[in-house]
């Protein structure tokens, strides 16, 4: 399944390939950045505490992970979002946590191409190929 999340301004996020996409620009991000961005997208306009984010991202290592690791990850994620021209969508709430601003992310609508659409495309291509072969063989072959 080719699932992409629309972040606004023709910018997409692919959870399958860990990429931020803006037109021809495809920027790979780390697994931790993917987890952070996915969690933000699923909780737009919600104040998320540092401990909550650390728990989601570092899972079983959360107890030994400190705020500095999260701060560095937020920095890298903001930098990568800016590289694909999406800025100011992660807001710092001093001393508490972070907020993902959904109006910057265009409601984070999930787009994916259903399997049947891919199948229909393949069938149409096959039929067009058969018609082409038929045309070449029967219309241009001397009798």
JSON list of C-alpha atoms in Angstrom, two decimals, residues 15-137:
[
{"chain": "A", "resi": 15, "resn": "UNK", "atom": "CA", "xyz": [5.52, 6.27, 6.76]},
{"chain": "A", "resi": 16, "resn": "UNK", "atom": "CA", "xyz": [6.48, 3.25, 4.64]},
{"chain": "A", "resi": 17, "resn": "UNK", "atom": "CA", "xyz": [9.63, 4.77, 3.17]},
{"chain": "A", "resi": 18, "resn": "UNK", "atom": "CA", "xyz": [10.45, 7.25, 5.97]},
{"chain": "A", "resi": 19, "resn": "UNK", "atom": "CA", "xyz": [10.46, 10.13, 3.50]},
{"chain": "A", "resi": 20, "resn": "UNK", "atom": "CA", "xyz": [9.29, 13.71, 3.34]},
{"chain": "A", "resi": 21, "resn": "UNK", "atom": "CA", "xyz": [8.27, 14.51, -0.24]},
{"chain": "A", "resi": 22, "resn": "UNK", "atom": "CA", "xyz": [7.83, 17.87, -1.92]},
{"chain": "A", "resi": 23, "resn": "UNK", "atom": "CA", "xyz": [7.53, 17.41, -5.67]},
{"chain": "A", "resi": 24, "resn": "UNK", "atom": "CA", "xyz": [10.80, 15.90, -6.89]},
{"chain": "A", "resi": 25, "resn": "UNK", "atom": "CA", "xyz": [12.47, 16.37, -3.50]},
{"chain": "A", "resi": 26, "resn": "UNK", "atom": "CA", "xyz": [12.51, 13.18, -1.42]},
{"chain": "A", "resi": 27, "resn": "UNK", "atom": "CA", "xyz": [14.19, 13.52, 1.96]},
{"chain": "A", "resi": 28, "resn": "UNK", "atom": "CA", "xyz": [14.81, 10.39, 4.02]},
{"chain": "A", "resi": 29, "resn": "UNK", "atom": "CA", "xyz": [14.34, 10.71, 7.77]},
{"chain": "A", "resi": 30, "resn": "UNK", "atom": "CA", "xyz": [15.36, 8.48, 10.65]},
{"chain": "A", "resi": 31, "resn": "UNK", "atom": "CA", "xyz": [13.10, 5.92, 12.29]},
{"chain": "A", "resi": 32, "resn": "UNK", "atom": "CA", "xyz": [12.88, 8.08, 15.43]},
{"chain": "A", "resi": 33, "resn": "UNK", "atom": "CA", "xyz": [11.93, 11.13, 13.36]},
{"chain": "A", "resi": 34, "resn": "UNK", "atom": "CA", "xyz": [9.24, 9.03, 11.68]},
{"chain": "A", "resi": 35, "resn": "UNK", "atom": "CA", "xyz": [7.86, 7.94, 15.07]},
{"chain": "A", "resi": 36, "resn": "UNK", "atom": "CA", "xyz": [7.83, 11.53, 16.31]},
{"chain": "A", "resi": 37, "resn": "UNK", "atom": "CA", "xyz": [6.17, 12.93, 13.20]},
{"chain": "A", "resi": 38, "resn": "UNK", "atom": "CA", "xyz": [3.61, 10.08, 13.07]},
{"chain": "A", "resi": 39, "resn": "UNK", "atom": "CA", "xyz": [2.68, 10.68, 16.72]},
{"chain": "A", "resi": 40, "resn": "UNK", "atom": "CA", "xyz": [2.36, 14.43, 16.14]},
{"chain": "A", "resi": 41, "resn": "UNK", "atom": "CA", "xyz": [0.13, 13.85, 13.09]},
{"chain": "A", "resi": 42, "resn": "UNK", "atom": "CA", "xyz": [-2.14, 11.51, 15.05]},
{"chain": "A", "resi": 43, "resn": "UNK", "atom": "CA", "xyz": [-2.44, 14.08, 17.86]},
{"chain": "A", "resi": 44, "resn": "UNK", "atom": "CA", "xyz": [-2.73, 17.48, 16.12]},
{"chain": "A", "resi": 45, "resn": "UNK", "atom": "CA", "xyz": [-3.27, 20.61, 18.20]},
{"chain": "A", "resi": 46, "resn": "UNK", "atom": "CA", "xyz": [-2.68, 18.61, 21.36]},
{"chain": "A", "resi": 47, "resn": "UNK", "atom": "CA", "xyz": [-0.06, 19.53, 23.94]},
{"chain": "A", "resi": 48, "resn": "UNK", "atom": "CA", "xyz": [2.18, 16.48, 24.23]},
{"chain": "A", "resi": 49, "resn": "UNK", "atom": "CA", "xyz": [4.45, 16.26, 27.24]},
{"chain": "A", "resi": 50, "resn": "UNK", "atom": "CA", "xyz": [8.13, 15.48, 26.92]},
{"chain": "A", "resi": 51, "resn": "UNK", "atom": "CA", "xyz": [7.66, 12.24, 28.89]},
{"chain": "A", "resi": 52, "resn": "UNK", "atom": "CA", "xyz": [4.82, 11.16, 26.58]},
{"chain": "A", "resi": 53, "resn": "UNK", "atom": "CA", "xyz": [6.91, 11.77, 23.47]},
{"chain": "A", "resi": 54, "resn": "UNK", "atom": "CA", "xyz": [9.95, 10.05, 24.96]},
{"chain": "A", "resi": 55, "resn": "UNK", "atom": "CA", "xyz": [7.81, 7.03, 25.84]},
{"chain": "A", "resi": 56, "resn": "UNK", "atom": "CA", "xyz": [6.39, 6.79, 22.32]},
{"chain": "A", "resi": 57, "resn": "UNK", "atom": "CA", "xyz": [9.73, 7.22, 20.56]},
{"chain": "A", "resi": 58, "resn": "UNK", "atom": "CA", "xyz": [12.19, 5.36, 22.78]},
{"chain": "A", "resi": 59, "resn": "UNK", "atom": "CA", "xyz": [9.71, 2.77, 24.13]},
{"chain": "A", "resi": 60, "resn": "UNK", "atom": "CA", "xyz": [11.56, 0.36, 26.47]},
{"chain": "A", "resi": 61, "resn": "UNK", "atom": "CA", "xyz": [14.52, 2.75, 26.75]},
{"chain": "A", "resi": 62, "resn": "UNK", "atom": "CA", "xyz": [12.31, 5.68, 27.79]},
{"chain": "A", "resi": 63, "resn": "UNK", "atom": "CA", "xyz": [13.30, 5.45, 31.46]},
{"chain": "A", "resi": 64, "resn": "UNK", "atom": "CA", "xyz": [16.96, 6.04, 30.62]},
{"chain": "A", "resi": 65, "resn": "UNK", "atom": "CA", "xyz": [16.33, 8.68, 27.95]},
{"chain": "A", "resi": 66, "resn": "UNK", "atom": "CA", "xyz": [16.49, 12.32, 28.98]},
{"chain": "A", "resi": 67, "resn": "UNK", "atom": "CA", "xyz": [14.98, 15.53, 27.64]},
{"chain": "A", "resi": 68, "resn": "UNK", "atom": "CA", "xyz": [18.16, 16.42, 25.74]},
{"chain": "A", "resi": 69, "resn": "UNK", "atom": "CA", "xyz": [17.64, 13.47, 23.40]},
{"chain": "A", "resi": 70, "resn": "UNK", "atom": "CA", "xyz": [14.11, 14.66, 22.64]},
{"chain": "A", "resi": 71, "resn": "UNK", "atom": "CA", "xyz": [15.30, 18.25, 22.14]},
{"chain": "A", "resi": 72, "resn": "UNK", "atom": "CA", "xyz": [17.87, 17.04, 19.60]},
{"chain": "A", "resi": 73, "resn": "UNK", "atom": "CA", "xyz": [15.26, 14.94, 17.80]},
{"chain": "A", "resi": 74, "resn": "UNK", "atom": "CA", "xyz": [12.84, 17.89, 17.63]},
{"chain": "A", "resi": 75, "resn": "UNK", "atom": "CA", "xyz": [15.65, 20.02, 16.19]},
{"chain": "A", "resi": 76, "resn": "UNK", "atom": "CA", "xyz": [16.43, 17.42, 13.48]},
{"chain": "A", "resi": 77, "resn": "UNK", "atom": "CA", "xyz": [12.74, 17.00, 12.62]},
{"chain": "A", "resi": 78, "resn": "UNK", "atom": "CA", "xyz": [12.21, 20.76, 12.30]},
{"chain": "A", "resi": 79, "resn": "UNK", "atom": "CA", "xyz": [15.32, 21.02, 10.13]},
{"chain": "A", "resi": 80, "resn": "UNK", "atom": "CA", "xyz": [14.09, 18.24, 7.83]},
{"chain": "A", "resi": 81, "resn": "UNK", "atom": "CA", "xyz": [10.58, 19.72, 7.59]},
{"chain": "A", "resi": 82, "resn": "UNK", "atom": "CA", "xyz": [12.14, 23.08, 6.70]},
{"chain": "A", "resi": 83, "resn": "UNK", "atom": "CA", "xyz": [14.22, 21.37, 3.98]},
{"chain": "A", "resi": 84, "resn": "UNK", "atom": "CA", "xyz": [10.96, 20.43, 2.22]},
{"chain": "A", "resi": 85, "resn": "UNK", "atom": "CA", "xyz": [9.52, 23.90, 2.87]},
{"chain": "A", "resi": 86, "resn": "UNK", "atom": "CA", "xyz": [7.28, 23.18, 5.87]},
{"chain": "A", "resi": 87, "resn": "UNK", "atom": "CA", "xyz": [8.12, 25.45, 8.80]},
{"chain": "A", "resi": 88, "resn": "UNK", "atom": "CA", "xyz": [6.64, 26.47, 12.14]},
{"chain": "A", "resi": 89, "resn": "UNK", "atom": "CA", "xyz": [4.37, 23.44, 12.56]},
{"chain": "A", "resi": 90, "resn": "UNK", "atom": "CA", "xyz": [6.05, 22.23, 15.78]},
{"chain": "A", "resi": 91, "resn": "UNK", "atom": "CA", "xyz": [5.64, 24.64, 18.67]},
{"chain": "A", "resi": 92, "resn": "UNK", "atom": "CA", "xyz": [7.63, 24.40, 21.89]},
{"chain": "A", "resi": 93, "resn": "UNK", "atom": "CA", "xyz": [5.68, 24.76, 25.13]},
{"chain": "A", "resi": 94, "resn": "UNK", "atom": "CA", "xyz": [8.43, 25.82, 27.54]},
{"chain": "A", "resi": 95, "resn": "UNK", "atom": "CA", "xyz": [9.00, 23.42, 30.42]},
{"chain": "A", "resi": 96, "resn": "UNK", "atom": "CA", "xyz": [6.17, 21.13, 29.30]},
{"chain": "A", "resi": 97, "resn": "UNK", "atom": "CA", "xyz": [6.40, 19.70, 25.80]},
{"chain": "A", "resi": 98, "resn": "UNK", "atom": "CA", "xyz": [5.44, 20.32, 22.21]},
{"chain": "A", "resi": 99, "resn": "UNK", "atom": "CA", "xyz": [2.43, 20.99, 20.00]},
{"chain": "A", "resi": 100, "resn": "UNK", "atom": "CA", "xyz": [1.92, 20.02, 16.37]},
{"chain": "A", "resi": 101, "resn": "UNK", "atom": "CA", "xyz": [-0.07, 22.78, 14.69]},
{"chain": "A", "resi": 102, "resn": "UNK", "atom": "CA", "xyz": [-2.55, 21.20, 12.27]},
{"chain": "A", "resi": 103, "resn": "UNK", "atom": "CA", "xyz": [-3.39, 24.32, 10.24]},
{"chain": "A", "resi": 104, "resn": "UNK", "atom": "CA", "xyz": [0.24, 24.22, 9.10]},
{"chain": "A", "resi": 105, "resn": "UNK", "atom": "CA", "xyz": [-0.28, 20.58, 8.17]},
{"chain": "A", "resi": 106, "resn": "UNK", "atom": "CA", "xyz": [-3.59, 20.97, 6.31]},
{"chain": "A", "resi": 107, "resn": "UNK", "atom": "CA", "xyz": [-5.42, 18.59, 8.65]},
{"chain": "A", "resi": 108, "resn": "UNK", "atom": "CA", "xyz": [-2.91, 15.81, 7.79]},
{"chain": "A", "resi": 109, "resn": "UNK", "atom": "CA", "xyz": [-5.21, 13.97, 5.40]},
{"chain": "A", "resi": 110, "resn": "UNK", "atom": "CA", "xyz": [-4.10, 10.42, 4.64]},
{"chain": "A", "resi": 111, "resn": "UNK", "atom": "CA", "xyz": [-3.92, 9.53, 0.95]},
{"chain": "A", "resi": 112, "resn": "UNK", "atom": "CA", "xyz": [-3.28, 6.08, -0.45]},
{"chain": "A", "resi": 113, "resn": "UNK", "atom": "CA", "xyz": [-3.94, 4.35, -3.71]},
{"chain": "A", "resi": 114, "resn": "UNK", "atom": "CA", "xyz": [-6.21, 1.35, -3.12]},
{"chain": "A", "resi": 115, "resn": "UNK", "atom": "CA", "xyz": [-5.12, -2.03, -4.46]},
{"chain": "A", "resi": 116, "resn": "UNK", "atom": "CA", "xyz": [-8.07, -2.25, -6.88]},
{"chain": "A", "resi": 117, "resn": "UNK", "atom": "CA", "xyz": [-6.98, 1.03, -8.54]},
{"chain": "A", "resi": 118, "resn": "UNK", "atom": "CA", "xyz": [-3.52, -0.40, -9.17]},
{"chain": "A", "resi": 119, "resn": "UNK", "atom": "CA", "xyz": [-5.11, -3.59, -10.54]},
{"chain": "A", "resi": 120, "resn": "UNK", "atom": "CA", "xyz": [-7.43, -1.65, -12.86]},
{"chain": "A", "resi": 121, "resn": "UNK", "atom": "CA", "xyz": [-4.45, 0.32, -14.16]},
{"chain": "A", "resi": 122, "resn": "UNK", "atom": "CA", "xyz": [-2.59, -2.90, -14.93]},
{"chain": "A", "resi": 123, "resn": "UNK", "atom": "CA", "xyz": [-5.59, -4.43, -16.70]},
{"chain": "A", "resi": 124, "resn": "UNK", "atom": "CA", "xyz": [-6.10, -1.32, -18.84]},
{"chain": "A", "resi": 125, "resn": "UNK", "atom": "CA", "xyz": [-2.41, -1.31, -19.78]},
{"chain": "A", "resi": 126, "resn": "UNK", "atom": "CA", "xyz": [-2.62, -5.00, -20.74]},
{"chain": "A", "resi": 127, "resn": "UNK", "atom": "CA", "xyz": [-5.73, -4.44, -22.91]},
{"chain": "A", "resi": 128, "resn": "UNK", "atom": "CA", "xyz": [-4.07, -1.48, -24.65]},
{"chain": "A", "resi": 129, "resn": "UNK", "atom": "CA", "xyz": [-1.04, -3.66, -25.35]},
{"chain": "A", "resi": 130, "resn": "UNK", "atom": "CA", "xyz": [-3.23, -6.42, -26.87]},
{"chain": "A", "resi": 131, "resn": "UNK", "atom": "CA", "xyz": [-5.03, -3.85, -29.08]},
{"chain": "A", "resi": 132, "resn": "UNK", "atom": "CA", "xyz": [-1.68, -2.50, -30.25]},
{"chain": "A", "resi": 133, "resn": "UNK", "atom": "CA", "xyz": [-0.41, -5.99, -31.13]},
{"chain": "A", "resi": 134, "resn": "UNK", "atom": "CA", "xyz": [-3.69, -6.79, -32.94]},
{"chain": "A", "resi": 135, "resn": "UNK", "atom": "CA", "xyz": [-3.43, -3.55, -34.91]},
{"chain": "A", "resi": 136, "resn": "UNK", "atom": "CA", "xyz": [0.19, -4.23, -35.90]},
{"chain": "A", "resi": 137, "resn": "UNK", "atom": "CA", "xyz": [-0.45, -7.84, -36.92]}
]
